[in-house]
mmCIF file of C-alpha atoms in Angstrom:
data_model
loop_
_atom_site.group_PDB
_atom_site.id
_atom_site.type_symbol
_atom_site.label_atom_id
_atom_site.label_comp_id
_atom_site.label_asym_id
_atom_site.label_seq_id
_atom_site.Cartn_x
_atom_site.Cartn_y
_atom_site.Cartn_z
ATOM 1 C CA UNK A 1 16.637 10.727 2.065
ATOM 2 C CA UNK A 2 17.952 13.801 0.072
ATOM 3 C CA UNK A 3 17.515 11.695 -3.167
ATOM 4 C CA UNK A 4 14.296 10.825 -2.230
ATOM 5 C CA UNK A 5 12.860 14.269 -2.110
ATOM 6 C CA UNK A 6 14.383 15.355 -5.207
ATOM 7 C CA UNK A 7 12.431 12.568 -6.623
ATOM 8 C CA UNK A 8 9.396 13.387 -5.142
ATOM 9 C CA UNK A 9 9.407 17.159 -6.373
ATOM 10 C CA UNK A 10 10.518 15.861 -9.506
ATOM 11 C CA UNK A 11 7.102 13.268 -9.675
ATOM 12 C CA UNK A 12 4.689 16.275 -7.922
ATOM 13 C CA UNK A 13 6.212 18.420 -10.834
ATOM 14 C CA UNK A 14 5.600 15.266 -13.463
ATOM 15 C CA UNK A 15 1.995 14.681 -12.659
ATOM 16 C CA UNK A 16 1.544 18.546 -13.074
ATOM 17 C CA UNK A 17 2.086 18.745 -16.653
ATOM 18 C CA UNK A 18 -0.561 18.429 -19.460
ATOM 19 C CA UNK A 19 1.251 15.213 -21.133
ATOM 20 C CA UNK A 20 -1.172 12.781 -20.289
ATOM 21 C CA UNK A 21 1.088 9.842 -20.613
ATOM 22 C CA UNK A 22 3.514 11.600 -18.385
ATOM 23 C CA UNK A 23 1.555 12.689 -15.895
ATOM 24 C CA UNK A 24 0.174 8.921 -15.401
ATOM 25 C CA UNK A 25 3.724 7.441 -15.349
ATOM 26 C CA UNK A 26 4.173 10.127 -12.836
ATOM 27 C CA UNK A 27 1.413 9.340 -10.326
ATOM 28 C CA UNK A 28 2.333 5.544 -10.853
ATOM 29 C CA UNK A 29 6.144 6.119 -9.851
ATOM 30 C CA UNK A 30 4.847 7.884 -7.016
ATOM 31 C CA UNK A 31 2.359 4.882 -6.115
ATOM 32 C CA UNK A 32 4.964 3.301 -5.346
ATOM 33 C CA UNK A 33 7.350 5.699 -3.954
ATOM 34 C CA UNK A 34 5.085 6.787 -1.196
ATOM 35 C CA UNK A 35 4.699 2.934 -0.651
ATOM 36 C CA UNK A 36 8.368 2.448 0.108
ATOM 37 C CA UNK A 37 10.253 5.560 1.501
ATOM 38 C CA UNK A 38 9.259 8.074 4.276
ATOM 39 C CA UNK A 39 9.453 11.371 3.198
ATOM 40 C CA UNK A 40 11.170 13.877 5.001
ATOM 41 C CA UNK A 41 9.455 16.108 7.969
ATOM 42 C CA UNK A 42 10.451 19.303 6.141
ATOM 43 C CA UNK A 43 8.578 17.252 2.982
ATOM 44 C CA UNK A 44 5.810 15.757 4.835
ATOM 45 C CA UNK A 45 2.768 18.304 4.799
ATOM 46 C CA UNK A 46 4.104 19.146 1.299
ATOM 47 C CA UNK A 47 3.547 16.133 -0.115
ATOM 48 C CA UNK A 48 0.486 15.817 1.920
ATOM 49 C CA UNK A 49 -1.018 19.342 1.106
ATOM 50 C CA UNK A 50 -0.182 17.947 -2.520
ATOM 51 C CA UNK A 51 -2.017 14.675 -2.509
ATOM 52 C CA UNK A 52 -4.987 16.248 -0.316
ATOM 53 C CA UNK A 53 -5.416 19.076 -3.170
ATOM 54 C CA UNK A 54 -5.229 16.318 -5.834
ATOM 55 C CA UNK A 55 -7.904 14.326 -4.076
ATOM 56 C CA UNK A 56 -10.116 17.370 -3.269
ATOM 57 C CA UNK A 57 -9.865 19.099 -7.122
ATOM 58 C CA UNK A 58 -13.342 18.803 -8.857
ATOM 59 C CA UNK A 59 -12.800 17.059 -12.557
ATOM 60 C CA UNK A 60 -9.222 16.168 -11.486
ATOM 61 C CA UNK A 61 -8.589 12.708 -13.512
ATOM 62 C CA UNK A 62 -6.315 11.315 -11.288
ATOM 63 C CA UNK A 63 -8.103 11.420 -8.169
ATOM 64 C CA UNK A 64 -8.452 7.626 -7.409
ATOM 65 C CA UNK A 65 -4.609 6.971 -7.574
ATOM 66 C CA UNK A 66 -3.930 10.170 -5.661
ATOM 67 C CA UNK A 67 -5.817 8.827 -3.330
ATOM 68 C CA UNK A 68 -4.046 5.551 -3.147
ATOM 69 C CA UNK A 69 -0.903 7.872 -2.916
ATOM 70 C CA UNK A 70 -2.152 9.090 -0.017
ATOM 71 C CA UNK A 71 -3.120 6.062 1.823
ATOM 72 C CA UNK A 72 -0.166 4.742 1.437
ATOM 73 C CA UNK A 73 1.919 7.535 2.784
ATOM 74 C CA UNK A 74 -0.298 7.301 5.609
ATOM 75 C CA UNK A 75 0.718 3.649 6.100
ATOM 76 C CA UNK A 76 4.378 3.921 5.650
ATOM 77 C CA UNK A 77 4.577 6.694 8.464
ATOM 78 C CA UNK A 78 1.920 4.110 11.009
ATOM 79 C CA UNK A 79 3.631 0.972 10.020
ATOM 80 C CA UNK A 80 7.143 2.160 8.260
ATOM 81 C CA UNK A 81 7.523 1.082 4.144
ATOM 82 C CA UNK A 82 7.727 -1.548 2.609
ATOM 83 C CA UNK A 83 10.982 -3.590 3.472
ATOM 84 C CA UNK A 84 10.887 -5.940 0.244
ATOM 85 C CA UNK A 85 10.663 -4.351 -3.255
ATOM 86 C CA UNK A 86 8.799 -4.967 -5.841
ATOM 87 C CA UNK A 87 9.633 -7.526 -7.845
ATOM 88 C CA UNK A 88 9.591 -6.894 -11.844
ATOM 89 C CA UNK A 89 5.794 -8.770 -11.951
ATOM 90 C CA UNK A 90 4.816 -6.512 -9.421
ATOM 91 C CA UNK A 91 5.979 -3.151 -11.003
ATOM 92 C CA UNK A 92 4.451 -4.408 -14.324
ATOM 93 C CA UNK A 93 0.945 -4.585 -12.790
ATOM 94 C CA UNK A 94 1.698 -1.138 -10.924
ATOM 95 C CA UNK A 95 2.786 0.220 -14.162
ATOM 96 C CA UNK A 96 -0.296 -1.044 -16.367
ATOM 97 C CA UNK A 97 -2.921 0.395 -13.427
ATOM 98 C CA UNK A 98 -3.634 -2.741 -11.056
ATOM 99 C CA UNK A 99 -2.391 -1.969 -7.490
ATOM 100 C CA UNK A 100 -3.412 -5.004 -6.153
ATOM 101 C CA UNK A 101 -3.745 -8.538 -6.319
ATOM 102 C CA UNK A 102 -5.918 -11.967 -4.838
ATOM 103 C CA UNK A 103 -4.002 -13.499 -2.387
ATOM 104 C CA UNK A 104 -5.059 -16.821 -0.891
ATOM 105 C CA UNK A 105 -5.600 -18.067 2.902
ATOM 106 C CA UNK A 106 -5.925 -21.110 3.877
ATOM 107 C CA UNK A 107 -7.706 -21.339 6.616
ATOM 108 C CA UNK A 108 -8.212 -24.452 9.396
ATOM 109 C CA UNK A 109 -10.526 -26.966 8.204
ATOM 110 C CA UNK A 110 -9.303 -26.607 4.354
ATOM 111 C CA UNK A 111 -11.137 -23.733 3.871
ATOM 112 C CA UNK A 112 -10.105 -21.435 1.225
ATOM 113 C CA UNK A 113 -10.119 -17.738 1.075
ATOM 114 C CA UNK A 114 -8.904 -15.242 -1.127
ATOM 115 C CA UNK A 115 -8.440 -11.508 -0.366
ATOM 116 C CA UNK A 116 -7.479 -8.592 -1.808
ATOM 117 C CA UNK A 117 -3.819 -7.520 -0.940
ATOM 118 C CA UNK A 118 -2.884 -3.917 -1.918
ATOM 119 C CA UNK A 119 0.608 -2.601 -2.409
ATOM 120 C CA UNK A 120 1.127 -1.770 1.659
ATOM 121 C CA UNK A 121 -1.486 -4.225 3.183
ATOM 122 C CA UNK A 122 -0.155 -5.395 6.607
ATOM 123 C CA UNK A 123 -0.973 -8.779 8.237
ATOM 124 C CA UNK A 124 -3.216 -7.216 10.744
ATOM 125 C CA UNK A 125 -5.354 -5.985 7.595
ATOM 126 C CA UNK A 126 -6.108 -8.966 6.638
ATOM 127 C CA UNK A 127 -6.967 -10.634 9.790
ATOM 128 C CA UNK A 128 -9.265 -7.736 10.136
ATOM 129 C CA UNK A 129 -10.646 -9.029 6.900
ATOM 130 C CA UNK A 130 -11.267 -12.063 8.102
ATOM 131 C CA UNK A 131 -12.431 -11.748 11.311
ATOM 132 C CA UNK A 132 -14.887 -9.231 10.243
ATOM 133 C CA UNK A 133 -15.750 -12.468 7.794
ATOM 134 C CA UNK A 134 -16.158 -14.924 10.546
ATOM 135 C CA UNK A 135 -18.332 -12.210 12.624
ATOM 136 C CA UNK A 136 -16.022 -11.124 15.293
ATOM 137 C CA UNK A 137 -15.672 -7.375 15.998
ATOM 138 C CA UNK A 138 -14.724 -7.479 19.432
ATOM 139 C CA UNK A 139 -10.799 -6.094 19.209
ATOM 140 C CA UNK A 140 -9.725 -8.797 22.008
ATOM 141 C CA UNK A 141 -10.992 -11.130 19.250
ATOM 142 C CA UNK A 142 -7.824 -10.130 16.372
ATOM 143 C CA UNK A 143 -5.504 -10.548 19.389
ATOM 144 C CA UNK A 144 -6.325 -14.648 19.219
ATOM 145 C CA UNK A 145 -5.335 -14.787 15.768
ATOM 146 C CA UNK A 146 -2.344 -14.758 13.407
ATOM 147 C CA UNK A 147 -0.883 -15.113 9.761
ATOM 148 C CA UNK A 148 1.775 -17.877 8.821
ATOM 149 C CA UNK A 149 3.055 -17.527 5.682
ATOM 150 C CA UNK A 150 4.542 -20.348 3.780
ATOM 151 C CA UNK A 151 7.124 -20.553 1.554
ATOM 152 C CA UNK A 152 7.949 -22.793 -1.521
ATOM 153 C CA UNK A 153 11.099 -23.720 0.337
ATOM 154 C CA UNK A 154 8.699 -24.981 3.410
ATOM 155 C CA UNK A 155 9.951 -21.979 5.504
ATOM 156 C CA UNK A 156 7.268 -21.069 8.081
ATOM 157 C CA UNK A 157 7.100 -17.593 8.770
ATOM 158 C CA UNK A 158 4.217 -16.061 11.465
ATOM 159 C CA UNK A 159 3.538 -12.602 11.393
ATOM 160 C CA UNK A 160 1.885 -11.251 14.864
ATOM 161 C CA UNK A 161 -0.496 -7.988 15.546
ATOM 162 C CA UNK A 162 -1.076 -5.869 17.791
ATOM 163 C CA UNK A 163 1.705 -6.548 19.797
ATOM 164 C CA UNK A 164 0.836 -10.004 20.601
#
């Protein structure tokens, strides 16, 4: 955790200075931190105070990833961070700007659909997705459904929300 913060005041410093290619390697490193570690309490409305004031500043050319920054923070502290981490594709794409990819679903009935998965998308996100798709806001209506994920191996793994 200690390490962590250093590393954070060491990116919030980064993305600070005028070195444009700095400053963007800076906001991507933190992309990703803030999608894999809780910061600390003590850090917490720091870091948030920082990302808020990024967001808010008028001109400020980093506004759209600070904002990403910021929803993911809010996602690791609701859901906890990411468990897995990136693999090397993954922090390529991070690293050249694209936080997120087209994932497919197969659905019953063959049909296909692909949606897009962000850095700390959750399985109830995207069965929000595609309920919302399918026309069914009721909330009673995402408890009747699930994600099973399939591996190349043929492992079968089935990721519950909402506490069902």
């Amino acid at each position: 955790p200690i390490l962590c913060v250093c590393v954070c005041v060491c990116v919030c410093v980064c993305v600070c200075v005028s070195c444009r290619d700095s400053c963007q390697r800076g906001w991507r490193l933190l992309y990703i931190l803030t999608a894999f570690h809780r910061c600390s309490d003590v850090m917490k409305p720091f870091l948030l105070r920082f990302l808020q004031d990024a967001c808010d500043s008028p001109g400020m050319p980093y506004q759209g990833i600070a904002k990403a920054c910021q929803e993911n923070l809010k996602r690791t502290f609701q859901y906890g961070g990411r468990i897995q981490y990136p693999n090397s594709m993954e922090i390529k794409a991070i690293l050249a700007g694209r936080s997120s990819k087209r994932q497919l679903f197969l659905l019953p009935g063959g049909i296909e659909r692909h949606l897009k998965i962000k850095t700390c998308s959750v399985a109830l996100d995207a069965i929000e997705e595609l309920c919302s798709e399918m026309g069914l806001q009721r909330l009673e209506a995402l408890d009747e459904y699930a994600v099973f994920l399939v591996t190349h191996r043929g492992k079968v793994w089935r990721f519950c929300c909402r506490g069902t």
